[in-house]
Coordinates of C-alpha atoms in Angstrom, one line a residue:
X9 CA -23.5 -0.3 -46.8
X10 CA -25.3 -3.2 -47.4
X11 CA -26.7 -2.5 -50.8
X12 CA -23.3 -1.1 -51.5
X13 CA -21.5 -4.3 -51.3
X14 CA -24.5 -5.7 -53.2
X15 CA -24.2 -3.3 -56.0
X16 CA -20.7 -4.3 -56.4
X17 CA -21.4 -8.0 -57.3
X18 CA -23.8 -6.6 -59.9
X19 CA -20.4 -7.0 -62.7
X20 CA -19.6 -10.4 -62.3
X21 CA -23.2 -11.0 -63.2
X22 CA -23.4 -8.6 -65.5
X23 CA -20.1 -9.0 -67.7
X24 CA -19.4 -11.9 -70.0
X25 CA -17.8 -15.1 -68.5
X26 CA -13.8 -14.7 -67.8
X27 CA -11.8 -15.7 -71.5
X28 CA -8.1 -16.3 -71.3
X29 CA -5.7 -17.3 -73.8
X30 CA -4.9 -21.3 -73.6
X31 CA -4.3 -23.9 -76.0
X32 CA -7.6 -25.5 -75.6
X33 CA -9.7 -22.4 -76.9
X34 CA -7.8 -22.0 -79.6
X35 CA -4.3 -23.1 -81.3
X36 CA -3.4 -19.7 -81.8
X37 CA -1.2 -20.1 -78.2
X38 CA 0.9 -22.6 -79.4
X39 CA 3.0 -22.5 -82.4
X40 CA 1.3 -23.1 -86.0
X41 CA 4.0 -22.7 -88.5
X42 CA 1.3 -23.6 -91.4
X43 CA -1.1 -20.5 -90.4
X44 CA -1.5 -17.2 -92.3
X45 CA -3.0 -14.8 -89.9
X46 CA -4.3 -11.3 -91.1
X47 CA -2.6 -8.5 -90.1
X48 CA -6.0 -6.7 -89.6
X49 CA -7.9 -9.8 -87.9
X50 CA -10.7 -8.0 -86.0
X51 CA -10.6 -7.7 -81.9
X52 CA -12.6 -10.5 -80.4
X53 CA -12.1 -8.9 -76.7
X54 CA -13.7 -4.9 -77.9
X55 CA -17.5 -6.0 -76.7
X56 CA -15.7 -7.0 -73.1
X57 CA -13.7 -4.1 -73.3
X58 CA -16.7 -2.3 -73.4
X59 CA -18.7 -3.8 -70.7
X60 CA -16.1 -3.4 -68.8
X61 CA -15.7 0.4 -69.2
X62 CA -19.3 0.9 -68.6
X63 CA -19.6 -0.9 -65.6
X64 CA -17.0 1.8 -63.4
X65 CA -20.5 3.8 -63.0
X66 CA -21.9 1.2 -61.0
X67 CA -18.4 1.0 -58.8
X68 CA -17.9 4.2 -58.3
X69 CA -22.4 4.9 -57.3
X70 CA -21.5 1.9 -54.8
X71 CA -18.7 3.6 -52.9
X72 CA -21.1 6.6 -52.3
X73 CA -23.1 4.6 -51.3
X74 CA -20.7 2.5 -48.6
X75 CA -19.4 6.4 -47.4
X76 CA -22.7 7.5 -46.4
X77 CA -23.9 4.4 -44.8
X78 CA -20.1 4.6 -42.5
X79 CA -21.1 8.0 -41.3
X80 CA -22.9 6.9 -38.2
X81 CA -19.7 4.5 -37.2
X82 CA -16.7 7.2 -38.1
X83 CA -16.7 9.3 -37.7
X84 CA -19.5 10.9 -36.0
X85 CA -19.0 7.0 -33.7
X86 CA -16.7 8.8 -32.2
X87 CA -17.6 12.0 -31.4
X88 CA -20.9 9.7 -30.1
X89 CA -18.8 8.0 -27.3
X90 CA -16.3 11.1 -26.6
X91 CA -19.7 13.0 -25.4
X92 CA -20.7 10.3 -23.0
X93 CA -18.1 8.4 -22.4
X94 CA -16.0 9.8 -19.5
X95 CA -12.9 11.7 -20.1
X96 CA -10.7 9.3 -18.6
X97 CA -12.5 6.3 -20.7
X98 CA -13.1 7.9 -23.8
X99 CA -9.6 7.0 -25.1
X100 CA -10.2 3.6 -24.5
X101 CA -13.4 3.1 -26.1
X102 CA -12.3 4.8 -29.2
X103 CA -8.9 3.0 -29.2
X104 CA -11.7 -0.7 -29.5
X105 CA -13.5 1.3 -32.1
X106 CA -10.8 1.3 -34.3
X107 CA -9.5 -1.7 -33.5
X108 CA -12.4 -3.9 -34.2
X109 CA -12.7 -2.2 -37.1
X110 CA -9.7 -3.4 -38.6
X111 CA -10.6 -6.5 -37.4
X112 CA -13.3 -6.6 -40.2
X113 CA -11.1 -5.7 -42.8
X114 CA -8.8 -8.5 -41.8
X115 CA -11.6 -11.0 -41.5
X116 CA -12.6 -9.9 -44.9
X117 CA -8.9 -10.8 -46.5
X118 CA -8.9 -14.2 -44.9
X119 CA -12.5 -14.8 -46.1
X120 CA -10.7 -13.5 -49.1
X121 CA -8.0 -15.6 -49.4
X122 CA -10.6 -18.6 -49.2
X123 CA -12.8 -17.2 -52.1
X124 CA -10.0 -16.7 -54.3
X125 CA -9.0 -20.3 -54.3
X126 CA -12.4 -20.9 -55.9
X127 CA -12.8 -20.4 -59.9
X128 CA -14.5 -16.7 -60.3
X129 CA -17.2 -18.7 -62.5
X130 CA -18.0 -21.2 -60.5
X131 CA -21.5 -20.0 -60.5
X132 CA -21.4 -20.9 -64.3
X133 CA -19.3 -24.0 -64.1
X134 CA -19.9 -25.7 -61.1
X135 CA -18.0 -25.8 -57.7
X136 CA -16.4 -29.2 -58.7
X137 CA -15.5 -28.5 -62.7
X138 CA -11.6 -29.3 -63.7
X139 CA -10.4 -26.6 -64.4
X140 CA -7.1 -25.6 -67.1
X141 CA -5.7 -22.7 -64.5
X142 CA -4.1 -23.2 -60.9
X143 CA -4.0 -20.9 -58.3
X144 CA -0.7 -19.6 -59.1
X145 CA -1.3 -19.0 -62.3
X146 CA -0.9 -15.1 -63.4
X147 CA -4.1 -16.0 -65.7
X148 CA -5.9 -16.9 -62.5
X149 CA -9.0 -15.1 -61.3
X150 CA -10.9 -15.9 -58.4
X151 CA -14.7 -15.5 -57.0
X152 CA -14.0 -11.9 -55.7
X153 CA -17.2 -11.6 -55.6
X154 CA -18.5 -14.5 -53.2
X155 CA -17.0 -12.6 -50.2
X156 CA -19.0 -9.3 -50.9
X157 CA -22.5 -11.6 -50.9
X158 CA -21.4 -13.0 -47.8
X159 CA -20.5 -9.1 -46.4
X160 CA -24.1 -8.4 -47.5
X161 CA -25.5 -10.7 -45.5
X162 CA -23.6 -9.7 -41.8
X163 CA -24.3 -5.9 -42.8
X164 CA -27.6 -6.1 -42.9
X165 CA -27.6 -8.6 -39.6
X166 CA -25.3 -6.0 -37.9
X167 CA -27.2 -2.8 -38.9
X168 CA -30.5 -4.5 -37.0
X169 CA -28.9 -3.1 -33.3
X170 CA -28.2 0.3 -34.8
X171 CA -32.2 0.8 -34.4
X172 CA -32.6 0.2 -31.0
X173 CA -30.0 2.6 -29.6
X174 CA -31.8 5.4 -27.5
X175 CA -31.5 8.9 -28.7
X176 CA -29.5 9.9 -25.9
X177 CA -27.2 7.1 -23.3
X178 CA -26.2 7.1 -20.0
X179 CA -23.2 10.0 -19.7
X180 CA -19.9 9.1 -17.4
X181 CA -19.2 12.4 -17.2
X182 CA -19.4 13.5 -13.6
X183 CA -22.0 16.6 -12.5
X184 CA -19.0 18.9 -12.5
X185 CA -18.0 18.4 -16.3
X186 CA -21.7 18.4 -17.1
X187 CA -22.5 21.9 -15.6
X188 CA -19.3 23.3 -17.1
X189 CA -20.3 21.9 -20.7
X190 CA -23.7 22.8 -20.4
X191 CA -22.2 26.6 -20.0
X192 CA -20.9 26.9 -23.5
X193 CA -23.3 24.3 -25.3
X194 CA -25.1 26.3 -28.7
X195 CA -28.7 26.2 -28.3
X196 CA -29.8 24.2 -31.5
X197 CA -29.9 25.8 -35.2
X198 CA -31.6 24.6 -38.4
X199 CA -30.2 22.9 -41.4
X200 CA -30.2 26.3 -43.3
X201 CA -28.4 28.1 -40.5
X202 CA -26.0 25.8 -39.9
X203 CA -25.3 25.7 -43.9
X204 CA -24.8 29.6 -43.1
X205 CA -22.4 29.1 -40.7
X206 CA -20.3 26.5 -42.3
X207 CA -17.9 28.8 -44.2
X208 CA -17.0 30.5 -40.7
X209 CA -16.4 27.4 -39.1
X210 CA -14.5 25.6 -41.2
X211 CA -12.2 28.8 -41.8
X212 CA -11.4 28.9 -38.2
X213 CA -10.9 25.2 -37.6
X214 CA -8.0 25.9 -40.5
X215 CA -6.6 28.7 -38.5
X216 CA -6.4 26.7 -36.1
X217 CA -2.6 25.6 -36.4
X218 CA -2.9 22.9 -34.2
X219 CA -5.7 21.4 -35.9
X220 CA -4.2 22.0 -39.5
X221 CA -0.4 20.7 -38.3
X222 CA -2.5 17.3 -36.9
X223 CA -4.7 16.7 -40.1
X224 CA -1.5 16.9 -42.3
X225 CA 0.4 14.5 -40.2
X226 CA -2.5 12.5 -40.2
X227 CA -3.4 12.8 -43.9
X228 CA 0.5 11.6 -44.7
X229 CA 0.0 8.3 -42.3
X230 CA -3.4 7.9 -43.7
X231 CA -1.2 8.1 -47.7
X232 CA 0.8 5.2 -46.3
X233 CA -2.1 3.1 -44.9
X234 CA -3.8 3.6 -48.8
X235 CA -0.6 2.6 -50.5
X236 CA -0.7 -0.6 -48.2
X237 CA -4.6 -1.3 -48.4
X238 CA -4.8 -1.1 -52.7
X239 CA -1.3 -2.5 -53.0
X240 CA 0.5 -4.6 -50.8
X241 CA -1.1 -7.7 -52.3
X242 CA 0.2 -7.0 -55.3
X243 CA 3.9 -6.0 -54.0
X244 CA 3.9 -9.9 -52.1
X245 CA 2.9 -11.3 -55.6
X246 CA 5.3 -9.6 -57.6
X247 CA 8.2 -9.7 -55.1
X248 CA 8.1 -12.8 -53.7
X249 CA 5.9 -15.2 -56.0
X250 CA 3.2 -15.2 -53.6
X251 CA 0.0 -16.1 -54.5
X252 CA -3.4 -13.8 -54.6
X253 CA -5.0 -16.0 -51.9
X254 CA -2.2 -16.6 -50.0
X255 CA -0.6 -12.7 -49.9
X256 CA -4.5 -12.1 -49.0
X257 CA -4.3 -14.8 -45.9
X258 CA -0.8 -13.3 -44.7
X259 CA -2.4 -9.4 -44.9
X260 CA -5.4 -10.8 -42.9
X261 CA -3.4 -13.1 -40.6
X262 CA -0.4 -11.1 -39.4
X263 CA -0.5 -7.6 -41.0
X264 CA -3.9 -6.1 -40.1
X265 CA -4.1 -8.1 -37.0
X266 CA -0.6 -6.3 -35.5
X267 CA -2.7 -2.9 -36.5
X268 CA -5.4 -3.8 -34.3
X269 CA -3.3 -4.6 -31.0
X270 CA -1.3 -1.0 -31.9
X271 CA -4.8 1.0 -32.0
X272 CA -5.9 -1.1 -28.7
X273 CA -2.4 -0.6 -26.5
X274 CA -1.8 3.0 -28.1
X275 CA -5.8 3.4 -26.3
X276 CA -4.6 1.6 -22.8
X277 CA -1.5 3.7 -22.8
X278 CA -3.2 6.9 -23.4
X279 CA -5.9 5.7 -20.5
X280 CA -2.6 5.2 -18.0
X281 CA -0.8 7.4 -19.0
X282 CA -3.0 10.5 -19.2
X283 CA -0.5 12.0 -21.6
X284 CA -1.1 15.7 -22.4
X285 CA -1.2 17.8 -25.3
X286 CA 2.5 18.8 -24.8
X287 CA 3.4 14.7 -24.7
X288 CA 1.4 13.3 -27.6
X289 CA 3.5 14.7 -30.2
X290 CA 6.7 13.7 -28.9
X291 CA 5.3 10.4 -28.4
X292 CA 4.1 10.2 -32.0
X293 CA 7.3 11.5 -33.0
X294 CA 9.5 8.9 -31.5
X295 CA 7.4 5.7 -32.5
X296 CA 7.3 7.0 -36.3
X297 CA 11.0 7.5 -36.0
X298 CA 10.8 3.9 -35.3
X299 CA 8.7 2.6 -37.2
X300 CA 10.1 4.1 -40.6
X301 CA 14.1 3.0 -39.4
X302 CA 12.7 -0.7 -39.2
X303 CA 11.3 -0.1 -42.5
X304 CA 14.7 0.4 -44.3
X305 CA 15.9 -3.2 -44.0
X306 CA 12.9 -4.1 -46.9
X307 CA 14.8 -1.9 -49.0
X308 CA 17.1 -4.8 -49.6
X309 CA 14.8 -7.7 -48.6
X310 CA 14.7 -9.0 -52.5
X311 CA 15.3 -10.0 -56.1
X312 CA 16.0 -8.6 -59.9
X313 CA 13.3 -9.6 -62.1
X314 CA 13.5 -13.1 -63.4
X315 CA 14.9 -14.0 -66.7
X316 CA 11.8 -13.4 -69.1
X317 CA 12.9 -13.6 -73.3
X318 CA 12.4 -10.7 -74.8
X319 CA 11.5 -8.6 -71.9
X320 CA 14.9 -8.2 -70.0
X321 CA 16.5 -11.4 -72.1
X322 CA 17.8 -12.2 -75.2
X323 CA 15.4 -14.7 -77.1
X324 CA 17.4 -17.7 -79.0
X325 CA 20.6 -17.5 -77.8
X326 CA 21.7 -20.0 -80.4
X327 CA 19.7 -19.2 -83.6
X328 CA 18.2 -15.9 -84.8
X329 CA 14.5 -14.8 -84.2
X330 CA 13.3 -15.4 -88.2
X331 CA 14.4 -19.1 -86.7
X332 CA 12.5 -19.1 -83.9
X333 CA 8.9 -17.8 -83.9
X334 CA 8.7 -15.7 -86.6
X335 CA 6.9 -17.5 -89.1
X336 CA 4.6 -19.0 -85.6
X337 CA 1.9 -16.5 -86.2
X338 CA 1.9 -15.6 -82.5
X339 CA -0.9 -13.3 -81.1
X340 CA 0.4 -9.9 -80.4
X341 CA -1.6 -9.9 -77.2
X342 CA -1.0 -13.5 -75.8
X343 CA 0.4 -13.5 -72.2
X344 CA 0.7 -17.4 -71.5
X345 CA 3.7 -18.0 -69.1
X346 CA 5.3 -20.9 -69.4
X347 CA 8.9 -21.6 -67.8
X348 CA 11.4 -23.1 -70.6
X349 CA 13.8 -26.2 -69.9
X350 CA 16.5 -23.3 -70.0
X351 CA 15.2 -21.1 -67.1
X352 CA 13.9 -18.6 -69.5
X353 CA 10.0 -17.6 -68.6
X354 CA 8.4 -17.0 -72.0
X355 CA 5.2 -14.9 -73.1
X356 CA 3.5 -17.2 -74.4
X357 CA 4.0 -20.8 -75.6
X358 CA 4.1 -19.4 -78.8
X359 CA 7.0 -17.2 -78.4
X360 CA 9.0 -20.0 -76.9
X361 CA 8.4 -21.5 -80.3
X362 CA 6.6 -24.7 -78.7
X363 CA 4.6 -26.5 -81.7
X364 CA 3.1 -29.4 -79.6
X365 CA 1.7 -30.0 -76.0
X366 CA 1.0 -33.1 -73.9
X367 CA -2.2 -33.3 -71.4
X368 CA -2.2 -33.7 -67.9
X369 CA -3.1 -37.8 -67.4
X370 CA -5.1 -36.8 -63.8
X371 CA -7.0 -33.6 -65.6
X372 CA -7.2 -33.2 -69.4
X373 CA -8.2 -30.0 -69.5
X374 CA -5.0 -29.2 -68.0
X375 CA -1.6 -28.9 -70.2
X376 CA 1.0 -31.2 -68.9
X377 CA 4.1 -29.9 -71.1
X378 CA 4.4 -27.8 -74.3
X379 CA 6.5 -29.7 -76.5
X380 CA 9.0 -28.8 -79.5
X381 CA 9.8 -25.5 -78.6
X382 CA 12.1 -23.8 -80.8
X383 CA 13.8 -20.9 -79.0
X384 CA 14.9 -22.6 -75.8
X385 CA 18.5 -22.9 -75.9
X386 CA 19.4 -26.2 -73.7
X387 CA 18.8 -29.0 -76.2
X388 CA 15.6 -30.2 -74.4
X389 CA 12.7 -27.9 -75.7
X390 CA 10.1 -28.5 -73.8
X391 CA 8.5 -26.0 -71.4
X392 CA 6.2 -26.4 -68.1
X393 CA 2.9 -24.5 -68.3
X394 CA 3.3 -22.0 -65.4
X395 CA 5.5 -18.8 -65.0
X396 CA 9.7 -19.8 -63.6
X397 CA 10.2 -20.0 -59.9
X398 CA 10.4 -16.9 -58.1
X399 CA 13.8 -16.7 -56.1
X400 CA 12.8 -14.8 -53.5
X401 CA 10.3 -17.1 -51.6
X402 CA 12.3 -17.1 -48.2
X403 CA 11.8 -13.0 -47.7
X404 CA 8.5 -13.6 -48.0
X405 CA 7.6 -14.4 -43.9
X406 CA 10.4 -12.0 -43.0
X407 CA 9.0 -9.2 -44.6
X408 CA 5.7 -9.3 -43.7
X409 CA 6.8 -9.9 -40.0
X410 CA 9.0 -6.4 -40.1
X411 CA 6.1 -4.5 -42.0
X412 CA 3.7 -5.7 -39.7
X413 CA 6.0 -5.1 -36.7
X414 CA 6.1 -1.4 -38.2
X415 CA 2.5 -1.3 -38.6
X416 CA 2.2 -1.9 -34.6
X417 CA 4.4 0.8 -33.5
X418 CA 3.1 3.0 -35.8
X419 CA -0.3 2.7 -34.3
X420 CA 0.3 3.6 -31.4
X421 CA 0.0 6.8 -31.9
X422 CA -3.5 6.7 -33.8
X423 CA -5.6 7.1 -30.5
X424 CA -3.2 9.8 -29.1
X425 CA -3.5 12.1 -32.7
X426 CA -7.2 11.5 -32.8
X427 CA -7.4 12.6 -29.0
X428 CA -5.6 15.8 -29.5
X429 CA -7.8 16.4 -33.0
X430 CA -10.6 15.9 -30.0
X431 CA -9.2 18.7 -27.2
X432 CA -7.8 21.0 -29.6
X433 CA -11.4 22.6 -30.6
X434 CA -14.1 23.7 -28.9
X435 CA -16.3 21.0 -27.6
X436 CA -19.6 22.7 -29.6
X437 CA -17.6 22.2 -33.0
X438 CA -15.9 18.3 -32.0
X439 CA -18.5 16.6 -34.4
X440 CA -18.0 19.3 -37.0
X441 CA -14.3 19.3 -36.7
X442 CA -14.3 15.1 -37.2
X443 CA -16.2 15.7 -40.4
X444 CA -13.7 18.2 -41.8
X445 CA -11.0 15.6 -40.6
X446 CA -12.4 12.7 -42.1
X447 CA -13.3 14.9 -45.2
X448 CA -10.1 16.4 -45.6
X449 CA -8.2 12.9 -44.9
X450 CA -10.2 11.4 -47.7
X451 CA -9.8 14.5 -50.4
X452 CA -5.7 14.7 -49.4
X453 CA -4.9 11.2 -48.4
X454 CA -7.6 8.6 -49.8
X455 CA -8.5 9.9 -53.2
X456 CA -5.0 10.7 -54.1
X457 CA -2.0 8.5 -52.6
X458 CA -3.3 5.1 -54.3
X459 CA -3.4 7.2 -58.2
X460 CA 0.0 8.3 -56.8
X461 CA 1.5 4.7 -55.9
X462 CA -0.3 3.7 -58.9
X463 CA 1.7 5.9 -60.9
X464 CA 5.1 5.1 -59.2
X465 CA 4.5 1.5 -59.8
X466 CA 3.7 1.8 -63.0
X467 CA 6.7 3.8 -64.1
X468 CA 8.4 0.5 -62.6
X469 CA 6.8 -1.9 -65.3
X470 CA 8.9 -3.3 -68.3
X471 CA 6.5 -5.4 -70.0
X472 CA 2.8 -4.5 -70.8
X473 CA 0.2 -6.2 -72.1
X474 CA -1.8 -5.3 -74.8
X475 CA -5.6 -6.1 -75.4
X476 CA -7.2 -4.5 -79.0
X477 CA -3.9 -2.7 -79.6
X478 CA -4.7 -0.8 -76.4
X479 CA -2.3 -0.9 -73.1
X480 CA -4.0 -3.3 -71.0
X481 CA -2.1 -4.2 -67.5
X482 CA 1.8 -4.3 -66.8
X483 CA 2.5 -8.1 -67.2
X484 CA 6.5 -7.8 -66.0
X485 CA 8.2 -5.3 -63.4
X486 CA 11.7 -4.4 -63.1
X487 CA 11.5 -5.4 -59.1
X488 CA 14.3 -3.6 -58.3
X489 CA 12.7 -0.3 -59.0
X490 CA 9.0 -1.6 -58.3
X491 CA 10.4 -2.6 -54.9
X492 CA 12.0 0.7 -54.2
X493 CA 9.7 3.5 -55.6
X494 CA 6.8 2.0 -53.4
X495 CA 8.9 1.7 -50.5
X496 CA 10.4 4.8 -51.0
X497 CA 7.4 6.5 -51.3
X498 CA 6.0 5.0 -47.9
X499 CA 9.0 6.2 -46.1
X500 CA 9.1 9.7 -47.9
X501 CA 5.0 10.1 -46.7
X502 CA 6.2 8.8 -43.3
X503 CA 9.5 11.2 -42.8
X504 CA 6.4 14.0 -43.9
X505 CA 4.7 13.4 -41.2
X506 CA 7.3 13.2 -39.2
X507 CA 8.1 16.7 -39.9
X508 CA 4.8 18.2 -39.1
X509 CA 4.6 16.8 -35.9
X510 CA 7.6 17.7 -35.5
X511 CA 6.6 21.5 -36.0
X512 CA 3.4 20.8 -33.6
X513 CA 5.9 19.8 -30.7
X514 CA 8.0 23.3 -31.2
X515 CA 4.7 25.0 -31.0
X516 CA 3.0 23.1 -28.2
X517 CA 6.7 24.5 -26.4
X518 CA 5.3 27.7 -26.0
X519 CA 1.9 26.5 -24.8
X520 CA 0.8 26.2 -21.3
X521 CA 0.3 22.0 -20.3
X522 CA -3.0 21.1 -20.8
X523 CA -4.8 18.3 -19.4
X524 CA -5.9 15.8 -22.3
X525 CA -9.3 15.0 -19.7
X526 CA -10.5 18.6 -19.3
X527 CA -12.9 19.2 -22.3
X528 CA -12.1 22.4 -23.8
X529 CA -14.5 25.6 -23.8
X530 CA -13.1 27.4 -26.9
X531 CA -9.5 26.4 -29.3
X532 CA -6.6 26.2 -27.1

């Protein structure tokens, strides 16, 4: 895991340093009336472009590598304590298993937030360079890549105790449960046997209904958690004008912290409450019911799209474009925000029509004002160099608090479905059966759900931008329907799983009760 997270610093090193369009690289982002640019001017950005497509090989070799080194903690961690921790316990103890492991993730979004605030090439630049770009600048990138050095270093200081755990530790399972396990306990096979019987097992663990119905509720609530992990940054910036370090600080503040404390009460109450196989999906039922009705309210917990010229505005509402910018010579790839006098965010300074700037007196590397701009329609014509004021700034706390409020009664019921995944096969196959979870989980939930909110996000966007005459990144969204389709989309994986479990309970009807502490000695 280690080497993972150092292979994927390997591209800031590797790649060219960031370039981004401003005035003081060149005067194509501001308007030059005088200047004849060719048609067929050749694309300065194709040897980045190119790095950058090359480099997804070493990405994608260092996510193998981070899913083979997170075997030993889950998910055969937790067929590990389920074997010698005692029935009664082993709740528990899985319940803090999970929960400390989101508390890494959210440690690593509040380191996050505080790397982001740094210049990505401040290893090139220096830590105390003036820089053009602020924080909240769309053009802003930060040192992503500080945090993963810093991960490096406490994965390899963490991985030191892994080597001094004994082969086999102290069981609390009482002499009764140990005789009774030891009845039905496989005498040991080989690698090549065991590859033998793999086809067998893993047909019956999907014949298993109870195992399948669990895995697909699990794999739909898993959908959900991916379409928050990749995107829920993204859907604070956009919606509410949140910036990438602070969205990242409020994710690893409020949001993954309430997931912890639901993984960590839904262990105590399954330790108290001893609830059975018959109870755990009604349980789960009801607290997804509630979780997805308190999701509904976000539905409406927002704002249209700013006024952006040309995108969802007319430009020059007093003179026609071939007054304008026209004869500006404007970059067809420029993406510049800049906020007019008027209320109208423009492109570019160039397409505002802005022929002159002034420099910030306390950084001269920074743009004070672009001056003389031609299309704003208020009689002032100047512009400030950032995108307008988003209006939606006061949903922001409120929203997180409900989705993080959902997130906590949702997990609730994560230690109760993995317990049942746990009694529902024979106690031989349990470490077998987590791998096919975890495996299926990953192929059904993991790989595909963030291509699909992807997608629906996408279809969403109303402005792209272009880099080499090549679709680049989605530069404006309608957020009505940005907004809705990934909301939706949550709700619609949620109401799934809902279902399924739903199914499981009619079924587990015609069951006899089953104690969830008795280790089963074949699939109930």
């Amino acid at each position: 895991m280690a080497v993972s997270a150092m292979i994927l610093t390997l591209p800031h090193f590797l790649s060219q340093p960031y370039d981004y369009d401003s005035v003081f690289h060149n005067r194509h982002d501001i308007c030059n009336l005088h200047e004849n640019r060719s048609s067929t001017e050749s694309c300065d950005k194709t040897k980045q472009l190119e790095d950058t497509n090359n480099l997804w090989v070493l990405m994608a070799s260092a996510q193998l590598l981070f899913g083979v080194g997170s075997v030993p903690i889950q998910p055969f961690g937790i067929s590990y304590i389920d074997d010698f921790a005692g029935p009664s316990n082993s709740p528990l103890y899985i319940a803090i298993l999970f929960a400390v492991s989101v508390i890494g993730p959210s440690i690593g979004y509040l380191l996050g937030s505080v790397m982001l605030r740094i210049y990505v090439d401040v290893d090139r630049n220096g830590l105390g360079a003036e820089q053009e770009l602020q924080h909240g600048d769309p053009r802003w990138v930060g040192a992503w890549w500080m945090g993963l050095l810093i991960a490096t270093g406490c994965l390899v200081l963490t991985s030191i105790p892994y080597f001094f755990f004994p082969r086999q530790m102290h069981s609390e399972i009482t002499e009764s449960e140990t005789d009774s396990t030891d009845d039905f306990k496989k005498p040991e096979v080989c690698l090549l046997d065991l590859l033998k019987m793999f086809p067998r097992m893993f047909i019956q663990l999907l014949l298993n209904t109870r195992f399948l119905l669990l895995i697909l509720a699990q794999c739909c609530f898993s959908s959900v958690v991916a379409g928050l992990a990749t995107f829920l940054n993204k859907f604070l910036e956009r919606q509410y004008g949140a910036s990438v370090a602070y969205s990242s600080l409020l994710v690893g503040a409020v949001n993954l912290p309430a997931v912890a404390v639901g993984m960590l009460i839904g262990g105590i109450i399954m330790k108290r409450m001893g609830l059975s196989l018959k109870t755990i999906p009604r349980f789960c039922v009801v607290m997804l019911t509630v979780s997805t009705l308190l999701c509904i309210p976000l539905f409406f917990m927002g704002c249209p799209t700013q006024s952006v010229s040309e995108v969802n505005h007319p430009v020059g509402l007093h003179q026609p474009l071939s007054k304008c910018y026209l004869n500006c010579s404007c970059p067809a790839g420029a993406f510049n925000p800049v906020c007019g006098s008027d209320g109208v965010e423009y492109v570019s300074p160039c397409h505002a029509g802005c022929t002159n700037f002034t420099k910030d007196p306390n950084n001269t590397h920074r743009v004070q004002l672009y001056t003389n701009c031609r299309c704003l329609s208020d009689g002032q014509n100047h512009a400030h160099p950032s995108p307008c004021v988003n209006s939606c700034p006061h949903f922001l706390l409120p929203v997180i608090l409900v989705l993080s409020l959902a997130s906590l009664i949702a997990c609730l019921t994560h230690n109760p479905l993995y317990m049942m995944v746990l009694r529902s096969v024979p106690f031989e196959e349990k470490s077998f059966a987590i791998g096919i979870q975890f495996l299926l989980m990953r192929v059904l939930a993991w790989l595909p759900a963030p291509a699909l909110f992807g997608m629906a996000i996408d279809t969403s966007c109303i402005w792209w931008k272009h880099v080499c005459g090549k679709k680049f990144s989605c530069g404006y969204y309608n957020n009505n329907l940005f907004r809705s389709r990934y909301l939706g989309l949550q709700v619609g994986y949620k109401i799934l799983g809902i279902l399924l479990l739903m199914i499981l309970v009619r079924k587990e009807r015609k069951t006899k009760e089953y104690d969830l502490e008795k280790r089963p000695e074949g699939s109930l």
